[in-house]
Amino acid sequence: MTTPTFESTNVHPTKPRKKNSFPDFKSALWMSAPALLGLFVFIVLPFLLAILFSFSNQRLMSPNPTEFVGFRNYDRLLSVRMLTLQPEKDEAGKILLDETGQPTYPRIRSVLRSDENLREFKELFTVSLFGQRTAVVAKDPIFWIGLLNILKFSLMVVPLQCGIALLLAFLINQKLPGMQVFRTIFFSPVVTSMVVIAIVWTFLYDRQVGLINQMLSALSFGHIAPIDWLGEEKIALLSIVIMSAWQGMGFQMVVFLAGLQSIPEELYEAAELDGAGGWQKFRFITLPGLRNTLNFVLTTTTIGALGLFTQVDVMTQGGPNNSTVTVMMHAVRSGYQEQDIAYGSTISVVLFVLVLLIALVQRRLSMGGQR
Amino acid sequence: MSLTTQTTHTPSRKAGKRTAALLTYLILIFFSFLFIFPVLFMVVSSFKDNPGIFSDLRSLKAFLPVGNVSLDNFAYIFERGNILLYFKNSLIVSGVTVVLSILVNSMAAFALARLRWKGRTLILGFVIALMIVPFDAIAIPLLLLVSKFPVLHIGADGINFSGTWLNTQTVQIVPFVASAFNIFLFYQFFLDIPRELDEAASIDGATPWQIYWKIVMPIARPVVATCAILGFLAMWNQYLWPIMTVQSTAARPLQPGIQEFFGRTTQWGQVLAYTSLITLPMLLVFLMFQKWFVKSVATNGLKG
């Protein structure tokens, strides 16, 4: 099939197409138009609109015209203040102590109410340091809690998921029979939908009847008390981390496996002849050979983690006490449920900046590695 | 000399390798259990009622179809769960999106990789830049945008626009057809096809469309498979977008469908029967095309 091709090119050695500078323009236009139009209308336009809306009071359905409001949405989203609280004193100026001998402080809500400039703020958290009490207040504490949660989530899920995925990839990369079966098993949660997995794990995690607690109890002969996996503030996010890592690591494992297999076998053989040990082979061949793969996996996993939504929506709706609320969830609640498109868009823009930062850091890191 | 040292080393090395292999298998089997048990539990429990599920939890019976096993849960779901409707909706939405997406994006990639025209490097740079925009970051403004779009009706009374995209299948399909990622995948593949192929064809009088359809696309089957598999998986499992845009039962796809069912029953057996029913076909398809699935994922990872 290819033989006549080369013959015909030989007939015209002086690239005849060059004379006519861009002969394919028309075809290129109509062939790329549908995709480019789609990208423009459904990615670029909404993105530009997000920026535009974030400076307005746009609502999903509203009888009133949309107005430009400047940075009001950003102010509401990002405003944070630190307040140093003074201990309460009696009329004589003596510090009031409570029953345990500690100074008493005014309630933050009353402090915020008494000050005209702080009226819109709500408490985020309070710390006591060096005999001083400092309150951090924000206009939108849920956003900051959500941001903190997705950062925590990423910091836990990325190493856990990628670490075990790498380990599994190493294990099934060995030339032993049956590796295909294991690969299939580890990959199967990836093709199962997150909604299904979240529902099934809601049962596994149940405090009273959950399979995990029942198994733990049976295996420890009743010594492990039932854990409220999703109902306890301190571990609810961790429970979601474990489940998410479980669902997604098959994907990473396969990518790592492909990365491992793309490293030429001869490199290892040469190193072995030079007397390199297992660790040296890993350090000087495997790790550099895996660098791009590692970069790709870490970045995509992190960016995915920042958009955490489905699991939380199905399992905890952000509870208990906002311990699993996420930025994306806050965006959907504001933009969709409360129909405040402007505020939802503002959150989206901030989320995008976060993603962009991570992508830039990743590019910097991978470029640094190549030089 | 060297020969003798080798022969003395061989048995111990062989034994070491065998222990390593055994250890590998042990770890892999341990992990396999961790990966399998939720699915196994889900399927087995879907045949039991609440008391049956609860009483079996503390033993291996949780993973065995024993005791009061029946098909009642499945019967209930087919009767009350709308599962066939949601299944059909998901199938249409995912299938149509994937087919259109492959066509539209491969055409654009062909124009970018194999046709000569002014501005293609600029457009390419633009497409690549779009790959990092996560869907989460545009979902909210996109919601407003599509809520303003009217639906095109072609009928006996001619062509007219009315209503809104909300609560339709259109709203679930059209925004996902164009994909910067798919364009990039096709583009990279098209670059590697020898230029002589289409130059010869064009000298023989073939139009760009003929070159695209008859020469380039048949070679690009592996990329088509990759886009089809990953695209279908992503569309099938979509959750955020349908819960925002589709409230009507008529156009609702599977994922919000199960979530809604989960919210209105207290019978775990029914819930698990529902999740089993929609998971098993997917797992079956995966097992059939297992090699392709894994290959798709693997090639994408390396491209990054």
XYZ file of C-alpha atoms in Angstrom:
675
model
C 0.000 0.000 0.000
C 2.823 2.385 0.738
C 4.893 1.577 -2.349
C 3.119 3.863 -4.821
C 3.233 6.658 -2.289
C 6.973 6.920 -2.294
C 7.089 6.687 -6.068
C 4.727 9.578 -6.483
C 6.639 11.755 -4.042
C 9.772 11.072 -6.036
C 8.082 12.404 -9.138
C 7.787 15.800 -7.461
C 11.044 16.340 -5.606
C 10.514 20.090 -5.236
C 7.596 20.088 -2.762
C 4.960 21.518 -5.075
C 2.648 22.507 -2.232
C 4.924 25.206 -0.926
C 4.137 27.603 -3.766
C 0.546 27.934 -2.689
C 1.125 29.148 0.836
C -1.921 27.839 2.741
C -3.966 25.716 0.379
C -5.797 23.800 3.099
C -7.257 26.764 4.927
C -10.840 26.145 3.880
C -10.809 22.450 4.809
C -9.028 23.212 8.049
C -11.673 25.736 8.925
C -14.681 23.514 8.551
C -12.964 20.449 9.947
C -11.850 22.170 13.123
C -14.845 24.470 13.492
C -17.152 22.127 15.469
C -14.518 21.263 18.065
C -13.175 24.796 18.364
C -16.677 26.208 18.617
C -17.491 23.661 21.316
C -14.340 24.461 23.270
C -15.097 28.150 23.001
C -18.761 27.992 24.015
C -18.434 25.371 26.764
C -15.019 26.092 28.262
C -13.684 29.519 27.302
C -16.978 31.375 27.463
C -18.047 29.995 30.864
C -14.580 30.682 32.138
C -14.704 34.295 30.976
C -18.237 34.527 32.341
C -17.018 33.203 35.687
C -14.577 36.086 35.908
C -17.225 38.567 34.772
C -19.924 37.232 37.115
C -17.541 37.290 40.055
C -17.678 41.096 39.848
C -21.469 41.192 39.626
C -24.563 40.150 41.541
C -25.740 37.683 38.861
C -28.349 35.182 39.991
C -29.671 32.049 38.277
C -33.230 33.378 38.097
C -33.864 36.956 39.087
C -36.336 39.660 38.108
C -33.774 42.384 38.873
C -31.105 43.431 36.363
C -27.548 42.316 36.997
C -25.306 44.972 38.490
C -21.591 45.434 38.686
C -20.496 45.213 42.308
C -16.720 45.494 42.116
C -14.764 43.277 44.486
C -17.668 42.695 46.851
C -17.819 38.930 46.185
C -14.070 38.551 46.639
C -14.244 40.622 49.789
C -16.979 38.373 51.175
C -15.093 35.221 50.157
C -11.580 36.125 51.224
C -11.892 38.551 54.164
C -10.122 37.262 57.242
C -9.247 39.186 60.421
C -7.358 38.329 63.542
C -8.739 39.631 66.814
C -6.851 39.735 70.048
C -9.340 39.233 72.826
C -8.931 41.084 76.087
C -9.841 39.195 79.247
C -12.986 40.431 80.908
C -12.442 42.757 83.827
C -14.696 43.869 86.621
C -15.393 47.494 87.439
C -12.263 47.794 89.538
C -10.123 46.637 86.586
C -9.398 43.194 87.997
C -9.375 40.265 85.592
C -12.350 38.010 86.102
C -11.486 34.351 86.639
C -13.690 31.317 86.084
C -14.004 28.315 88.406
C -10.720 26.799 87.206
C -8.816 30.043 87.757
C -8.557 30.917 84.097
C -9.334 34.408 82.856
C -12.696 34.670 81.171
C -13.141 36.142 77.729
C -16.112 37.797 76.124
C -18.069 35.722 73.614
C -16.793 36.301 70.100
C -20.275 36.816 68.776
C -20.861 39.723 71.098
C -17.474 41.229 70.194
C -18.310 40.987 66.499
C -21.725 42.503 67.040
C -20.498 45.420 69.058
C -18.107 46.574 66.322
C -19.642 48.145 63.223
C -16.746 46.994 61.008
C -16.924 43.389 62.140
C -20.628 42.852 61.786
C -20.372 40.547 58.752
C -17.635 38.378 60.242
C -18.110 34.985 61.858
C -15.770 32.943 63.986
C -13.395 30.614 62.144
C -11.353 29.389 65.083
C -9.769 30.591 68.317
C -6.301 29.929 69.668
C -4.812 30.585 73.083
C -1.120 31.373 72.997
C 1.145 32.853 75.685
C -1.736 33.876 77.890
C -3.365 35.667 74.999
C -6.447 34.622 73.170
C -6.641 35.272 69.465
C -9.716 34.725 67.365
C -9.557 34.331 63.615
C -12.750 35.561 62.025
C -13.836 35.457 58.389
C -16.776 36.756 56.415
C -17.236 33.303 54.911
C -15.819 30.744 57.345
C -17.262 27.804 55.367
C -15.018 28.654 52.418
C -11.900 28.623 54.588
C -12.931 25.423 56.321
C -13.555 23.896 52.889
C -10.195 25.098 51.611
C -8.443 23.694 54.660
C -10.323 20.415 54.194
C -9.335 19.947 50.552
C -5.715 20.788 51.366
C -5.789 18.225 54.185
C -7.521 15.769 51.879
C -4.889 16.251 49.159
C -2.012 15.951 51.616
C -3.410 12.635 52.832
C -4.832 11.112 49.664
C -1.995 11.898 47.243
C 0.817 10.141 49.140
C -1.430 7.269 50.230
C -2.908 6.638 46.804
C 0.274 7.156 44.776
C 2.489 5.375 47.296
C 0.475 2.172 47.374
C -0.109 2.402 43.607
C 3.650 2.550 43.056
C 4.206 -0.385 45.399
C 1.568 -2.450 43.602
C 3.043 -1.482 40.214
C 6.470 -2.720 41.345
C 4.977 -5.968 42.592
C 2.986 -6.788 39.457
C 5.819 -5.701 37.181
C 7.684 -8.898 38.112
C 7.784 -11.694 35.620
C 5.637 -14.102 37.569
C 2.524 -15.948 36.449
C -0.885 -14.523 37.355
C 0.068 -10.864 37.407
C -2.696 -10.067 34.914
C -5.298 -11.290 37.394
C -4.013 -9.007 40.141
C -3.866 -6.080 37.737
C -7.511 -6.642 36.827
C -8.562 -6.860 40.476
C -6.782 -3.656 41.481
C -8.155 -1.792 38.496
C -11.785 -2.845 38.924
C -12.814 -0.092 41.420
C -11.768 2.468 38.806
C -14.541 1.358 36.459
C -17.080 1.328 39.273
C -18.798 4.665 39.708
C -17.947 6.861 42.673
C -21.615 7.165 43.602
C -21.945 3.380 43.908
C -18.719 3.128 45.864
C -19.749 5.934 48.202
C -23.094 4.234 48.861
C -21.554 0.822 49.522
C -18.895 2.306 51.780
C -21.526 4.265 53.686
C -22.745 0.854 54.775
C -19.242 -0.514 55.399
C -18.504 2.537 57.576
C -21.772 2.477 59.537
C -21.153 2.751 63.263
C -23.649 0.169 64.405
C -24.200 -2.286 61.586
C -21.211 -1.432 59.393
C -19.206 -4.353 58.096
C -15.848 -2.795 59.009
C -16.747 -2.245 62.659
C -18.355 -5.682 62.916
C -15.284 -7.340 61.419
C -12.916 -5.351 63.634
C -14.974 -6.331 66.641
C -15.096 -10.001 65.642
C -11.365 -10.163 64.869
C -10.392 -8.453 68.137
C -12.939 -10.461 70.182
C -14.792 -7.259 71.041
C -11.738 -5.281 72.128
C -12.061 -2.636 69.425
C -15.012 -0.413 70.200
C -17.140 0.568 67.214
C -15.788 3.624 65.444
C -18.131 6.225 64.036
C -16.229 6.485 60.750
C -18.396 9.119 59.114
C -20.021 10.667 62.172
C -16.912 11.641 64.114
C -15.476 15.059 63.257
C -11.874 13.971 63.636
C -12.001 10.945 61.340
C -14.751 11.603 58.823
C -12.341 13.181 56.324
C -9.831 10.377 56.854
C -12.558 7.822 56.121
C -13.251 9.591 52.840
C -9.508 9.643 52.105
C -9.236 5.873 52.574
C -12.208 5.176 50.335
C -11.073 7.605 47.624
C -7.566 6.177 47.577
C -9.030 2.690 47.347
C -11.177 3.670 44.379
C -8.564 5.516 42.371
C -5.256 3.774 42.947
C -5.768 1.153 40.231
C -5.568 3.955 37.688
C -2.283 5.261 39.071
C -0.935 1.731 39.341
C -1.473 1.102 35.628
C 0.168 4.412 34.712
C 3.150 3.568 36.926
C 3.306 0.094 35.433
C 3.499 1.541 31.928
C 6.192 3.919 33.128
C 8.199 1.054 34.609
C 7.883 -1.006 31.455
C 9.065 1.871 29.286
C 12.448 1.822 31.009
C 14.761 -0.207 28.724
C 15.760 -3.590 30.146
C 19.327 -3.096 28.857
C 19.894 -0.305 31.366
C 19.340 -2.741 34.233
C 21.508 -5.389 32.591
C 24.331 -2.912 32.057
C 24.055 -1.737 35.657
C 24.124 -5.332 36.882
C 27.321 -5.965 34.916
C 28.803 -2.898 36.582
C 27.919 -4.466 39.925
C 25.021 -2.215 40.919
C 22.818 -3.428 43.756
C 19.060 -3.275 44.009
C 18.983 0.112 45.692
C 21.442 1.632 43.232
C 19.434 0.332 40.303
C 16.325 1.910 41.809
C 18.063 5.183 42.596
C 19.870 5.686 39.298
C 17.664 3.947 36.729
C 14.106 3.442 37.968
C 13.610 6.802 39.654
C 14.936 8.998 36.795
C 13.105 6.828 34.277
C 9.872 7.261 36.199
C 10.232 10.995 36.704
C 7.739 12.155 34.036
C 5.201 9.526 35.013
C 5.525 10.470 38.657
C 5.047 14.122 37.810
C 1.957 13.402 35.759
C 0.402 11.180 38.399
C 1.093 13.540 41.297
C -0.291 16.570 39.467
C -3.445 14.939 38.132
C -4.167 13.312 41.489
C -3.717 16.608 43.335
C -5.890 18.553 40.900
C -8.554 15.856 41.128
C -8.396 15.938 44.925
C -8.966 19.709 45.019
C -12.299 19.242 43.244
C -13.556 16.720 45.814
C -17.337 16.621 45.665
C -19.184 13.407 44.776
C -18.058 11.247 47.708
C -18.805 13.949 50.227
C -22.162 14.793 48.689
C -23.281 11.167 48.865
C -21.764 10.219 52.228
C -21.737 13.175 54.629
C -23.049 16.299 52.859
C -20.107 18.109 54.428
C -20.817 17.030 58.018
C -20.315 16.390 60.844
C -19.940 20.042 61.821
C -18.430 20.977 58.421
C -15.488 18.614 58.900
C -15.831 17.276 55.359
C -17.159 20.344 53.574
C -15.164 21.202 50.420
C -14.657 24.253 48.235
C -16.485 22.627 45.336
C -19.376 21.756 47.600
C -19.558 25.359 48.793
C -19.515 26.523 45.159
C -22.371 24.200 44.228
C -24.403 25.189 47.288
C -23.978 28.893 46.593
C -24.241 28.785 42.831
C -26.893 26.139 42.397
C -28.912 25.623 45.556
C -28.905 29.290 46.584
C -28.903 30.319 42.911
C -26.184 32.906 43.586
C -24.243 32.439 40.355
C -22.027 35.433 41.095
C -20.743 34.031 44.362
C -20.444 30.485 42.988
C -18.409 31.887 40.103
C -16.131 33.724 42.518
C -15.409 30.449 44.302
C -14.787 28.779 40.910
C -12.260 31.454 39.932
C -10.381 31.004 43.198
C -10.402 27.216 42.724
C -9.024 27.653 39.223
C -6.193 29.868 40.467
C -5.339 27.125 42.944
C -5.223 24.511 40.167
C -3.149 26.809 37.969
C -0.625 27.329 40.759
C -0.215 23.589 41.173
C 0.159 23.063 37.419
C 2.809 25.798 37.276
C 4.728 24.375 40.214
C 4.618 20.972 38.540
C 5.917 22.392 35.249
C 8.714 24.191 37.074
C 9.649 20.980 38.875
C 9.643 18.833 35.746
C 11.625 21.416 33.748
C 14.131 21.672 36.585
C 14.565 17.931 36.456
C 15.335 17.883 32.772
C 18.054 20.497 32.878
C 37.122 -20.148 38.385
C 34.227 -17.955 37.513
C 32.267 -21.032 36.601
C 32.647 -22.583 40.038
C 31.602 -19.419 41.868
C 28.525 -19.261 39.719
C 27.496 -22.812 40.444
C 27.926 -22.329 44.183
C 25.809 -19.161 44.079
C 22.955 -20.546 42.042
C 21.059 -22.565 44.668
C 20.979 -19.788 47.259
C 20.022 -17.236 44.620
C 17.258 -19.494 43.404
C 15.971 -19.948 46.939
C 16.104 -16.182 47.480
C 14.114 -15.606 44.324
C 11.538 -18.143 45.408
C 11.077 -16.446 48.785
C 10.759 -13.095 47.066
C 8.114 -14.488 44.734
C 6.227 -16.006 47.654
C 6.334 -12.721 49.528
C 5.102 -10.890 46.425
C 2.155 -13.234 46.112
C 1.298 -12.905 49.787
C 1.219 -9.109 49.613
C -0.760 -9.176 46.370
C -3.311 -11.603 47.784
C -3.711 -9.432 50.862
C -4.367 -6.376 48.710
C -6.669 -8.361 46.429
C -8.828 -9.145 49.419
C -8.972 -5.455 50.318
C -10.034 -4.644 46.759
C -12.567 -7.390 46.349
C -14.430 -7.500 49.643
C -16.730 -4.479 49.159
C -17.906 -5.708 45.763
C -18.348 -9.254 47.005
C -20.281 -8.047 50.024
C -22.439 -5.795 47.848
C -23.443 -8.547 45.440
C -24.039 -11.180 48.132
C -26.069 -8.844 50.361
C -28.266 -7.782 47.474
C -30.046 -11.146 47.822
C -30.781 -10.673 51.543
C -33.149 -8.569 53.623
C -32.067 -6.180 56.383
C -32.170 -8.714 59.277
C -30.324 -11.233 57.116
C -27.567 -8.766 56.225
C -27.138 -7.583 59.808
C -27.026 -11.049 61.353
C -24.389 -12.299 58.892
C -22.019 -9.380 59.391
C -19.778 -10.872 62.048
C -18.833 -13.946 60.105
C -17.812 -15.147 56.685
C -21.520 -15.508 55.931
C -21.426 -11.821 54.979
C -19.606 -12.938 51.840
C -21.672 -16.048 51.143
C -25.149 -16.253 49.657
C -26.588 -18.286 52.531
C -29.685 -18.026 54.691
C -32.785 -16.188 53.594
C -31.739 -15.552 50.002
C -34.257 -14.244 47.472
C -34.696 -12.051 44.401
C -37.216 -9.770 46.151
C -34.869 -6.780 46.174
C -34.346 -6.971 42.439
C -38.047 -7.326 41.787
C -38.710 -4.221 43.890
C -36.132 -2.167 42.008
C -37.500 -3.036 38.606
C -40.953 -2.171 39.868
C -40.212 1.019 41.781
C -36.659 2.143 41.079
C -36.981 3.495 37.520
C -33.768 1.630 36.810
C -34.509 0.829 33.159
C -35.339 4.439 32.357
C -32.190 5.771 34.028
C -30.124 3.060 32.387
C -31.492 3.999 28.971
C -30.818 7.694 29.613
C -27.229 7.023 30.636
C -26.681 4.794 27.645
C -27.984 7.399 25.196
C -26.112 10.293 26.777
C -22.799 8.437 27.058
C -23.039 6.737 23.672
C -23.989 9.816 21.667
C -21.383 11.975 23.406
C -18.614 9.460 22.743
C -19.431 9.027 19.051
C -19.744 12.767 18.404
C -16.670 13.467 20.470
C -14.486 11.073 18.491
C -15.660 12.500 15.179
C -15.437 16.174 16.061
C -12.138 16.057 17.929
C -10.320 13.824 15.458
C -11.353 16.171 12.645
C -9.935 19.149 14.496
C -6.762 17.214 15.297
C -6.439 16.277 11.642
C -6.717 19.929 10.642
C -4.103 20.871 13.219
C -1.643 18.072 12.548
C -1.879 17.455 8.818
C -3.208 20.517 7.027
C -1.179 23.639 6.378
C -2.862 26.846 7.366
C -2.039 30.058 9.061
C -2.604 30.163 12.813
C -2.599 26.459 13.517
C 0.282 26.648 16.015
C -1.565 29.405 17.824
C -4.778 27.360 17.959
C -2.844 24.303 19.083
C -1.258 26.227 21.944
C -4.682 27.450 22.916
C -6.151 23.920 22.897
C -3.295 22.589 25.036
C -3.742 25.441 27.515
C -7.430 24.498 27.864
C -6.485 21.022 29.086
C -5.768 22.311 32.581
C -9.157 23.990 33.060
C -10.921 21.570 35.405
C -14.628 21.106 34.817
C -15.275 22.034 38.449
C -14.017 25.548 37.775
C -16.561 26.283 35.047
C -19.583 24.235 36.133
C -21.417 27.106 37.859
C -21.225 29.745 35.077
C -21.845 26.978 32.529
C -25.063 26.198 34.392
C -26.296 29.753 33.863
C -25.224 29.679 30.215
C -27.081 26.475 29.329
C -30.147 27.526 31.293
C -30.496 30.392 28.780
C -30.125 28.172 25.714
C -33.378 27.291 23.955
C -33.950 23.843 22.500
C -34.111 23.359 18.761
C -37.313 21.615 17.648
C -37.618 20.192 14.173
C -41.113 18.968 13.537
C -44.177 19.155 11.335
C -44.563 22.840 12.157
C -41.071 23.623 10.917
C -37.976 24.550 12.877
C -38.351 26.557 16.035
C -36.630 27.288 19.316
C -38.330 27.108 22.687
C -37.889 26.099 26.304
C -34.513 25.590 27.961
C -31.686 23.078 27.877
C -32.293 22.225 31.519
C -33.876 18.790 32.047
C -32.939 17.505 28.591
C -30.484 14.994 27.222
C -28.987 17.774 25.091
C -27.631 19.513 28.172
C -25.874 16.316 29.196
C -24.357 15.696 25.758
C -23.422 18.871 23.875
C -21.104 20.541 26.428
C -18.919 17.422 26.537
C -18.461 16.749 22.824
C -15.510 19.061 22.239
C -12.540 17.974 24.344
C -9.092 19.530 24.370
C -7.709 16.300 25.778
C -9.083 14.171 22.917
C -7.843 16.656 20.314
C -4.400 16.426 21.857
C -4.440 12.603 21.866
C -5.423 12.457 18.197
C -2.999 15.249 17.313
C -0.038 13.397 18.775
C -0.975 10.228 16.961
C -1.554 11.988 13.625
C 1.861 13.656 13.806
C 3.574 10.270 13.714
C 1.856 9.105 10.538
C 4.246 9.602 7.599
C 3.368 12.710 5.635
C 4.062 10.949 2.333
C 0.805 9.047 2.774
C -1.532 12.000 2.459
C 0.737 13.957 0.123
C 0.541 11.102 -2.338
C -3.195 10.842 -1.878
C -3.687 14.541 -2.418
C -1.628 14.422 -5.611
C -3.906 11.619 -6.726
C -6.777 14.027 -6.213
C -8.061 13.100 -2.749
C -9.750 15.846 -0.751
C -8.716 16.494 2.856
C -11.964 14.841 3.993
C -11.137 11.688 2.007
C -7.615 11.630 3.416
C -9.020 12.014 6.907
C -11.747 9.410 6.562
C -10.046 6.809 4.357
C -6.369 7.023 5.271
C -5.776 8.602 8.644
C -8.774 7.450 10.704
C -8.402 3.730 9.906
C -4.819 3.912 11.170
C -5.927 5.792 14.279
C -8.060 2.949 15.684
C -6.049 2.660 18.916
C -6.662 6.333 19.733
C -10.339 5.938 18.837
C -10.499 3.051 21.309
C -8.760 5.087 24.002
C -11.086 8.064 23.577
C -14.119 5.794 23.452
C -13.214 3.910 26.621
C -12.138 6.861 28.741
C -14.927 9.057 27.401
C -17.621 6.484 28.048
C -16.345 5.822 31.560
C -16.289 9.531 32.394
C -19.745 10.192 30.945
C -21.330 7.100 32.492
C -20.060 8.062 35.933
C -20.976 11.738 35.774
C -22.706 13.059 38.860
C -22.161 16.768 39.502
C -23.444 18.042 36.151
C -26.652 15.990 36.016
C -27.622 16.870 39.585
C -27.362 20.540 38.646
C -29.055 20.428 35.253
C -31.555 17.558 35.356
C -34.327 17.491 37.930
C -36.917 15.681 35.868
C -37.126 11.905 36.180
C -37.569 11.579 32.418
C -34.048 12.703 31.504
C -32.279 11.614 34.701
C -29.232 9.367 34.216
C -28.132 6.488 36.428
C -25.766 8.048 38.959
C -28.162 10.677 40.341
C -30.827 7.994 39.955
C -29.159 5.629 42.427
C -28.379 8.500 44.779
C -32.055 9.444 44.770
C -33.121 5.830 45.373
C -30.548 5.585 48.180
C -32.219 8.600 49.789
C -35.703 7.114 49.918
C -35.283 3.538 51.137
C -34.098 2.063 54.401
C -33.663 -1.435 53.019
C -29.950 -2.013 52.512
C -30.660 -5.098 50.432
C -32.563 -2.983 47.907
C -29.856 -0.352 47.765
C -27.171 -2.955 47.267
C -29.254 -4.740 44.640
C -29.500 -1.448 42.802
C -25.786 -0.753 42.981
C -25.013 -4.356 41.982
C -27.245 -4.112 38.942
C -25.536 -1.049 37.591
C -22.022 -2.119 38.554
C -21.999 -5.645 37.173
C -22.558 -4.696 33.485
C -19.746 -2.164 33.775
C -17.442 -4.749 35.376
C -18.378 -7.262 32.692
C -17.574 -4.827 29.887
C -14.340 -4.038 31.675
C -13.394 -7.719 31.919
C -14.107 -8.189 28.219
C -12.040 -5.197 27.116
C -9.649 -5.364 30.036
C -6.519 -5.140 27.908
C -7.754 -2.095 26.017
C -8.885 -0.350 29.173
C -5.515 -0.753 30.783
C -3.674 0.204 27.613
C -5.738 3.389 27.274
C -4.908 4.466 30.775
C -1.259 3.532 30.417
C -0.664 5.451 27.171
C -2.330 8.543 28.593
C -0.145 8.514 31.625
C 2.993 8.341 29.547
C 1.911 11.189 27.317
C 1.573 13.518 30.289
